Coordinates of N, CA and C in Angstrom, one line a residue:
D1 N 139.3 91.5 52.8 CA 137.9 91.7 52.2 C 138.0 91.8 50.7
D2 N 137.5 90.7 50.1 CA 137.6 90.6 48.6 C 136.4 91.2 47.9
V3 N 135.5 91.8 48.6 CA 134.3 92.4 47.9 C 134.7 93.3 46.8
P4 N 135.6 94.3 47.0 CA 135.9 95.2 45.9 C 136.4 94.4 44.6
T5 N 137.2 93.4 44.8 CA 137.7 92.6 43.7 C 136.6 91.9 43.0
A6 N 135.7 91.3 43.8 CA 134.5 90.6 43.3 C 133.6 91.5 42.5
L7 N 133.4 92.8 43.0 CA 132.6 93.7 42.2 C 133.2 94.0 40.9
T8 N 134.6 94.1 40.8 CA 135.3 94.4 39.6 C 135.0 93.2 38.6
E9 N 135.0 92.0 39.2 CA 134.9 90.8 38.3 C 133.5 90.7 37.7
I10 N 132.5 91.4 38.3 CA 131.2 91.4 37.7 C 130.8 92.7 37.0
G11 N 131.9 93.4 36.7 CA 131.7 94.6 35.8 C 131.4 95.9 36.5
I12 N 131.6 95.9 37.9 CA 131.3 97.1 38.6 C 132.7 97.7 39.0
Q13 N 132.9 99.0 38.8 CA 134.1 99.6 39.2 C 134.0 100.3 40.6
P14 N 134.5 99.6 41.6 CA 134.3 100.2 43.0 C 135.4 101.3 43.2
H15 N 135.0 102.3 44.0 CA 135.9 103.3 44.5 C 136.0 103.2 46.0
L16 N 137.2 103.0 46.6 CA 137.3 102.9 48.0 C 137.3 104.3 48.6
L17 N 136.3 104.5 49.5 CA 136.1 105.8 50.1 C 137.1 106.1 51.1
T18 N 137.8 107.2 51.0 CA 138.7 107.7 52.0 C 138.0 108.5 53.0
S19 N 138.7 108.8 54.1 CA 138.1 109.7 55.1 C 137.7 111.0 54.6
T20 N 138.4 111.6 53.6 CA 138.1 112.8 53.0 C 136.8 112.7 52.2
D21 N 136.7 111.5 51.5 CA 135.4 111.3 50.7 C 134.2 111.2 51.6
L22 N 134.4 110.5 52.7 CA 133.3 110.4 53.7 C 132.8 111.7 54.2
A23 N 133.8 112.6 54.5 CA 133.5 113.8 55.1 C 133.0 114.9 54.1
Q24 N 133.5 114.8 52.8 CA 133.3 116.0 51.9 C 132.8 115.6 50.6
A25 N 133.0 114.4 50.1 CA 132.6 114.1 48.7 C 131.1 114.1 48.5
D26 N 130.7 114.3 47.2 CA 129.3 114.2 46.9 C 128.9 112.7 46.8
L27 N 128.4 112.2 47.8 CA 128.1 110.7 47.9 C 127.0 110.3 46.9
S28 N 126.2 111.3 46.4 CA 125.1 111.0 45.5 C 125.6 110.5 44.2
T29 N 126.9 110.6 43.9 CA 127.5 110.1 42.6 C 127.6 108.6 42.6
Y30 N 127.4 108.0 43.8 CA 127.6 106.5 43.9 C 126.2 105.8 43.9
D31 N 126.1 104.8 43.0 CA 124.9 104.0 43.0 C 124.6 103.2 44.3
A32 N 125.7 102.8 44.9 CA 125.6 102.0 46.2 C 126.8 102.2 47.0
I33 N 126.7 102.2 48.3 CA 127.9 102.2 49.2 C 127.8 100.9 50.0
V34 N 129.0 100.2 50.0 CA 129.1 98.9 50.8 C 130.0 99.2 51.9
I35 N 129.5 98.9 53.1 CA 130.4 99.0 54.3 C 131.0 97.7 54.6
G36 N 132.3 97.6 54.6 CA 133.1 96.4 54.7 C 132.9 95.7 56.1
I37 N 133.2 94.4 56.1 CA 133.1 93.7 57.4 C 133.9 94.3 58.5
R38 N 133.3 94.4 59.7 CA 134.0 95.0 60.9 C 134.5 96.4 60.6
A39 N 134.0 97.1 59.6 CA 134.5 98.4 59.3 C 134.3 99.4 60.4
Y40 N 133.2 99.3 61.1 CA 132.9 100.3 62.2 C 133.8 100.1 63.4
S41 N 134.5 98.9 63.5 CA 135.5 98.8 64.5 C 136.9 99.4 64.1
A42 N 137.1 99.4 62.8 CA 138.4 99.8 62.3 C 138.5 101.3 61.8
R43 N 137.3 101.8 61.5 CA 137.3 103.2 60.9 C 136.3 104.1 61.6
P44 N 136.9 104.9 62.6 CA 136.0 105.8 63.3 C 135.4 106.9 62.4
D45 N 136.0 107.1 61.3 CA 135.5 108.1 60.3 C 134.1 107.7 59.8
L46 N 133.8 106.4 59.8 CA 132.5 105.9 59.4 C 131.4 106.4 60.3
T47 N 131.7 106.2 61.6 CA 130.7 106.7 62.6 C 130.5 108.2 62.5
A48 N 131.7 108.9 62.3 CA 131.6 110.4 62.2 C 130.8 110.8 61.0
A49 N 130.7 110.0 60.0 CA 130.0 110.3 58.7 C 128.5 109.7 58.8
T50 N 128.1 109.3 59.9 CA 126.7 108.7 60.0 C 125.7 109.6 59.4
Q51 N 125.6 110.8 59.7 CA 124.5 111.7 59.1 C 124.6 111.8 57.6
R52 N 125.8 111.9 57.1 CA 126.0 112.0 55.7 C 125.6 110.7 55.0
L53 N 125.9 109.6 55.6 CA 125.5 108.3 55.0 C 124.0 108.1 55.0
L54 N 123.4 108.5 56.1 CA 121.9 108.4 56.2 C 121.2 109.4 55.2
D55 N 121.8 110.6 55.1 CA 121.3 111.5 54.1 C 121.4 110.9 52.7
Y56 N 122.5 110.2 52.4 CA 122.7 109.6 51.1 C 121.6 108.6 50.8
V57 N 121.2 107.8 51.8 CA 120.1 106.8 51.7 C 118.8 107.6 51.5
R58 N 118.6 108.5 52.4 CA 117.3 109.3 52.3 C 117.1 109.9 50.9
N59 N 118.2 110.3 50.3 CA 118.1 110.9 49.0 C 118.1 110.0 47.8
G60 N 118.0 108.7 48.1 CA 117.9 107.7 47.1 C 119.0 106.7 46.9
G61 N 120.0 106.7 47.8 CA 121.1 105.8 47.7 C 120.8 104.4 48.3
T62 N 121.6 103.5 47.9 CA 121.6 102.1 48.5 C 122.8 101.9 49.4
L63 N 122.6 101.5 50.6 CA 123.7 101.3 51.6 C 123.6 99.9 52.1
L64 N 124.7 99.1 51.9 CA 124.8 97.7 52.4 C 125.8 97.7 53.4
V65 N 125.4 97.3 54.7 CA 126.3 97.1 55.8 C 126.6 95.6 55.9
Q66 N 127.8 95.2 55.7 CA 128.2 93.8 56.0 C 128.4 93.6 57.5
Y67 N 128.6 92.4 57.9 CA 128.5 92.1 59.3 C 129.5 92.9 60.1
Q68 N 129.1 93.3 61.3 CA 129.9 94.1 62.2 C 130.1 93.4 63.5
S69 N 131.2 93.8 64.2 CA 131.5 93.1 65.5 C 131.2 94.0 66.6
V70 N 130.7 95.3 66.3 CA 130.3 96.2 67.4 C 129.0 96.8 67.0
Q71 N 128.3 97.4 67.9 CA 127.0 98.1 67.6 C 127.4 99.2 66.6
F72 N 126.5 99.5 65.7 CA 126.7 100.4 64.6 C 125.5 101.3 64.3
P73 N 125.7 102.4 63.7 CA 124.5 103.3 63.4 C 123.7 102.7 62.3
A74 N 122.4 103.0 62.4 CA 121.4 102.5 61.4 C 120.3 103.5 61.3
P75 N 119.5 103.5 60.3 CA 118.4 104.5 60.2 C 117.4 104.3 61.3
Y76 N 117.1 103.1 61.7 CA 116.2 102.8 62.8 C 116.9 101.9 63.8
S77 N 116.3 101.6 64.9 CA 116.9 100.8 65.9 C 117.2 99.3 65.5
V78 N 118.5 98.9 65.7 CA 118.9 97.5 65.6 C 119.9 97.2 66.8
T79 N 119.9 96.0 67.2 CA 120.9 95.6 68.2 C 121.5 94.2 67.8
L80 N 122.8 94.1 68.1 CA 123.5 92.9 67.8 C 123.3 91.9 69.0
G81 N 123.0 92.4 70.2 CA 123.0 91.5 71.3 C 124.4 91.4 72.0
R82 N 124.4 90.9 73.2 CA 125.6 90.8 73.9 C 126.6 89.8 73.3
N83 N 126.1 88.6 72.9 CA 126.9 87.6 72.1 C 126.2 87.3 70.8
P84 N 126.5 88.1 69.8 CA 125.8 88.0 68.5 C 125.8 86.5 68.0
E85 N 124.7 86.1 67.5 CA 124.6 84.8 67.0 C 125.4 84.5 65.7
K86 N 125.9 83.3 65.6 CA 126.5 82.8 64.4 C 125.7 81.6 63.9
V87 N 125.8 81.3 62.6 CA 125.3 80.1 62.0 C 126.5 79.5 61.3
V88 N 127.0 78.4 61.9 CA 128.3 77.9 61.4 C 128.2 76.7 60.5
D89 N 127.0 76.1 60.4 CA 126.7 75.0 59.5 C 126.5 75.5 58.1
E90 N 127.5 75.4 57.2 CA 127.4 75.9 55.9 C 126.4 75.3 55.0
H91 N 125.8 74.1 55.5 CA 124.7 73.4 54.8 C 123.4 73.8 55.4
A92 N 123.3 74.6 56.4 CA 122.0 75.0 57.0 C 121.1 75.6 56.0
S93 N 119.9 75.1 56.0 CA 118.9 75.5 55.0 C 118.5 77.0 55.2
V94 N 118.6 77.8 54.1 CA 118.2 79.2 54.1 C 116.8 79.3 53.5
T95 N 115.9 79.9 54.2 CA 114.6 80.2 53.7 C 114.4 81.6 53.3
L96 N 114.0 81.9 52.1 CA 113.6 83.2 51.7 C 112.2 83.5 52.2
L97 N 112.1 84.5 53.1 CA 110.8 84.8 53.7 C 109.8 85.4 52.7
D98 N 110.3 86.2 51.7 CA 109.4 86.7 50.7 C 110.2 86.6 49.4
P99 N 110.1 85.4 48.7 CA 110.8 85.2 47.5 C 110.5 86.2 46.4
G100 N 109.4 86.9 46.5 CA 109.0 87.9 45.4 C 109.5 89.3 45.7
T101 N 110.2 89.5 46.8 CA 110.7 90.9 47.0 C 111.7 91.3 46.0
P102 N 111.8 92.5 45.6 CA 112.6 92.9 44.5 C 114.1 92.5 44.6
V103 N 114.7 92.5 45.8 CA 116.1 92.2 45.9 C 116.4 90.7 45.6
F104 N 115.3 89.9 45.6 CA 115.5 88.5 45.2 C 115.1 88.2 43.8
T105 N 114.6 89.2 43.0 CA 114.1 89.0 41.7 C 114.8 89.7 40.6
W106 N 115.7 90.6 41.0 CA 116.4 91.4 39.9 C 117.7 91.9 40.4
P107 N 118.7 91.9 39.5 CA 118.7 91.4 38.2 C 118.8 89.9 38.1
N108 N 119.1 89.2 39.3 CA 119.2 87.8 39.3 C 118.0 87.2 40.1
H109 N 117.5 86.1 39.7 CA 116.4 85.5 40.5 C 117.0 84.6 41.5
I110 N 116.9 85.0 42.8 CA 117.6 84.4 43.9 C 116.6 83.3 44.5
T111 N 117.2 82.1 44.7 CA 116.4 81.1 45.4 C 117.3 80.5 46.5
S112 N 116.7 79.6 47.3 CA 117.5 78.9 48.3 C 118.7 78.2 47.7
A113 N 118.6 77.8 46.5 CA 119.8 77.1 45.8 C 121.0 78.0 45.7
D114 N 120.8 79.3 45.8 CA 122.0 80.2 45.7 C 122.9 80.1 47.0
F115 N 122.4 79.4 48.0 CA 123.2 79.2 49.2 C 123.8 77.8 49.2
D116 N 123.7 77.1 48.1 CA 124.4 75.8 48.0 C 125.8 76.0 47.7
G117 N 126.7 75.1 48.2 CA 128.1 75.2 47.9 C 128.9 76.2 48.7
W118 N 128.2 76.8 49.8 CA 128.9 77.8 50.6 C 130.0 77.0 51.5
V119 N 131.0 77.8 51.9 CA 132.1 77.2 52.6 C 132.2 77.8 54.0
E120 N 132.5 77.0 55.0 CA 132.9 77.3 56.3 C 131.8 77.8 57.2
E121 N 130.8 78.6 56.7 CA 129.8 79.1 57.6 C 128.7 79.8 56.8
R122 N 127.6 80.0 57.4 CA 126.5 80.8 56.8 C 126.8 82.3 57.1
G123 N 127.2 82.6 58.4 CA 127.5 84.0 58.7 C 127.6 84.2 60.2
H124 N 127.9 85.4 60.6 CA 127.9 85.7 62.0 C 127.5 87.2 62.2
S125 N 127.3 87.5 63.5 CA 126.8 88.8 63.9 C 125.4 89.0 63.4
F126 N 124.6 87.9 63.5 CA 123.2 88.1 63.1 C 122.5 89.1 64.1
L127 N 121.7 89.9 63.6 CA 121.0 90.9 64.5 C 120.1 90.2 65.5
D128 N 120.0 90.8 66.7 CA 119.2 90.2 67.8 C 117.8 90.8 67.7
T129 N 117.8 92.1 67.6 CA 116.5 92.8 67.5 C 116.5 93.9 66.4
W130 N 115.4 94.3 65.9 CA 115.3 95.4 65.0 C 113.9 96.0 65.1
S131 N 113.8 97.3 64.8 CA 112.4 97.9 64.9 C 111.6 97.5 63.7
A132 N 110.3 97.9 63.8 CA 109.3 97.5 62.8 C 109.5 98.1 61.4
E133 N 110.4 99.1 61.3 CA 110.6 99.6 60.0 C 111.4 98.7 59.1
Y134 N 112.1 97.7 59.7 CA 112.9 96.7 58.9 C 112.1 95.5 58.5
T135 N 112.4 94.9 57.4 CA 111.8 93.7 56.9 C 112.9 92.6 56.9
P136 N 112.8 91.5 57.7 CA 113.8 90.4 57.6 C 113.5 89.7 56.3
L137 N 114.5 89.3 55.6 CA 114.3 88.7 54.3 C 114.6 87.2 54.2
T138 N 115.3 86.7 55.2 CA 115.7 85.3 55.3 C 115.6 84.7 56.7
E139 N 115.7 83.4 56.7 CA 115.8 82.7 58.0 C 116.7 81.5 57.9
V140 N 117.6 81.3 58.9 CA 118.5 80.2 58.9 C 118.8 79.9 60.3
H141 N 119.3 78.6 60.6 CA 119.7 78.3 61.9 C 120.5 77.0 61.9
D142 N 121.4 76.9 62.9 CA 122.1 75.7 63.1 C 121.2 74.7 63.8
P143 N 121.5 73.4 63.8 CA 120.7 72.4 64.5 C 120.5 72.8 66.0
G144 N 119.3 72.9 66.5 CA 119.0 73.2 67.9 C 119.1 74.7 68.2
Q145 N 119.3 75.5 67.2 CA 119.4 77.0 67.4 C 118.1 77.6 67.1
D146 N 117.7 78.7 67.8 CA 116.5 79.4 67.4 C 116.6 79.9 66.0
P147 N 115.5 80.1 65.3 CA 115.6 80.6 63.9 C 116.2 82.0 63.9
Q148 N 117.1 82.2 63.0 CA 117.8 83.5 62.9 C 117.3 84.3 61.7
K149 N 116.5 85.3 61.9 CA 116.0 86.2 60.8 C 116.7 87.5 60.7
G150 N 117.8 87.7 61.5 CA 118.6 88.9 61.4 C 119.8 88.9 60.6
G151 N 119.8 88.0 59.6 CA 121.0 87.8 58.7 C 120.9 88.7 57.5
L152 N 119.7 89.1 57.1 CA 119.6 90.0 55.9 C 118.3 90.7 56.1
I153 N 118.4 92.0 56.5 CA 117.3 92.8 56.7 C 117.3 94.1 55.8
E154 N 116.2 94.6 55.6 CA 116.0 95.8 54.6 C 115.2 96.8 55.2
A155 N 115.5 98.1 55.0 CA 114.7 99.2 55.4 C 114.6 100.2 54.3
H156 N 113.4 100.6 54.0 CA 113.3 101.8 53.1 C 113.4 103.0 53.9
Y157 N 114.3 103.9 53.5 CA 114.5 105.1 54.3 C 114.5 106.3 53.4
G158 N 113.5 107.2 53.4 CA 113.4 108.2 52.4 C 113.2 107.6 51.1
K159 N 114.0 108.0 50.1 CA 113.9 107.5 48.8 C 114.8 106.2 48.5
G160 N 115.6 105.9 49.5 CA 116.6 104.8 49.3 C 116.4 103.6 50.2
T161 N 117.4 102.7 50.1 CA 117.3 101.4 50.8 C 118.5 101.1 51.6
W162 N 118.4 100.6 52.8 CA 119.5 100.3 53.7 C 119.4 98.8 54.0
F163 N 120.5 98.1 53.9 CA 120.5 96.7 54.1 C 121.6 96.3 55.2
Y164 N 121.3 95.3 56.0 CA 122.3 94.7 56.8 C 122.4 93.2 56.4
M165 N 123.7 92.8 56.2 CA 123.9 91.4 55.8 C 124.9 90.7 56.7
A166 N 124.5 89.7 57.5 CA 125.4 88.9 58.3 C 126.0 87.7 57.6
Y167 N 125.4 87.4 56.4 CA 125.9 86.3 55.7 C 127.3 86.5 55.2
A168 N 128.1 85.4 55.2 CA 129.5 85.6 55.0 C 129.8 85.5 53.4
V169 N 129.2 86.4 52.7 CA 129.4 86.5 51.3 C 130.8 86.8 51.0
Y170 N 131.5 87.6 51.8 CA 132.9 87.9 51.6 C 133.8 86.7 51.6
R171 N 133.4 85.7 52.3 CA 134.1 84.4 52.4 C 133.9 83.5 51.2
Q172 N 132.7 83.7 50.6 CA 132.4 82.8 49.5 C 133.0 83.3 48.1
L173 N 133.2 84.6 48.0 CA 133.7 85.2 46.8 C 135.0 84.6 46.3
P174 N 136.0 84.5 47.2 CA 137.3 83.9 46.8 C 137.2 82.5 46.3
E175 N 136.1 81.8 46.8 CA 135.8 80.4 46.5 C 135.0 80.3 45.2
A176 N 134.6 81.4 44.6 CA 133.8 81.5 43.4 C 132.5 80.8 43.5
V177 N 131.8 81.0 44.7 CA 130.5 80.5 44.9 C 129.5 81.4 44.1
P178 N 128.8 80.8 43.1 CA 128.0 81.7 42.2 C 126.9 82.4 42.9
G179 N 126.2 81.7 43.9 CA 125.1 82.4 44.6 C 125.5 83.6 45.3
A180 N 126.7 83.6 45.9 CA 127.2 84.8 46.6 C 127.4 86.0 45.7
Y181 N 127.9 85.7 44.5 CA 128.1 86.8 43.5 C 126.7 87.3 43.1
R182 N 125.8 86.4 42.9 CA 124.4 86.8 42.4 C 123.7 87.6 43.5
L183 N 123.8 87.2 44.7 CA 123.2 88.0 45.8 C 123.8 89.3 46.0
L184 N 125.1 89.4 46.0 CA 125.8 90.7 46.1 C 125.4 91.6 45.0
A185 N 125.3 91.1 43.8 CA 124.9 91.9 42.6 C 123.5 92.5 42.8
N186 N 122.6 91.7 43.3 CA 121.3 92.2 43.5 C 121.2 93.3 44.6
L187 N 122.0 93.1 45.7 CA 122.0 94.1 46.7 C 122.5 95.4 46.3
V188 N 123.6 95.4 45.6 CA 124.2 96.7 45.2 C 123.4 97.3 44.0
A189 N 122.6 96.5 43.3 CA 121.8 97.1 42.2 C 120.4 97.5 42.7
A190 N 120.1 97.3 44.0 CA 118.7 97.5 44.4 C 118.1 98.9 44.0
G191 N 119.0 99.9 44.0 CA 118.5 101.3 43.6 C 118.2 101.4 42.2
K192 N 118.6 100.4 41.4 CA 118.4 100.5 39.9 C 117.3 99.6 39.4
H193 N 116.6 99.0 40.4 CA 115.5 98.1 40.0 C 114.4 98.9 39.2
P194 N 114.0 98.3 38.1 CA 113.0 99.0 37.3 C 111.8 99.5 38.0
A195 N 111.4 98.8 39.0 CA 110.2 99.2 39.8 C 110.4 100.4 40.7
S196 N 111.7 100.7 40.9 CA 112.0 101.9 41.8 C 112.1 103.2 41.1
H197 N 111.8 103.2 39.8 CA 112.0 104.4 39.0 C 110.6 104.8 38.4

């Protein structure tokens, strides 16, 4: 997972949360918390910290969950489905469902062009269902596949924001795909958007 390195490259100093941090640290000191790919499979301490992480969001934090291979906790209901969908055509057109939403406008102006030049795939473990509290932000699909709107969803929870992202940003960062850096920067900066203060 090269996301911590990528964050460093754009001027953000990440701190890798230990089990002790998850259980005891003052999480409010972090502008954003990023859950790594498949982390809920590898780190049972994440599930144990569910209430602390939800409290972090409720109190104004930004939480970004990257794609997971097992069902995971969320502020409202989400399901991956029995065989989570993938979109493997890296050239599949990505539609922004609400281009004016803050996460697409600040600090970078995100357009469909930010998905140009991606390698290997668009993403996997697209969500199958989600409750009405979530807003799907994008749509993409392979040829012949149903539209997939569960690749990037957002929920406002208390004072903060919770995101799920199935897009394989982590795979694009080592390839220096500019749009992946720009999108990641916007997601982790969501709590700092001028309109949110």
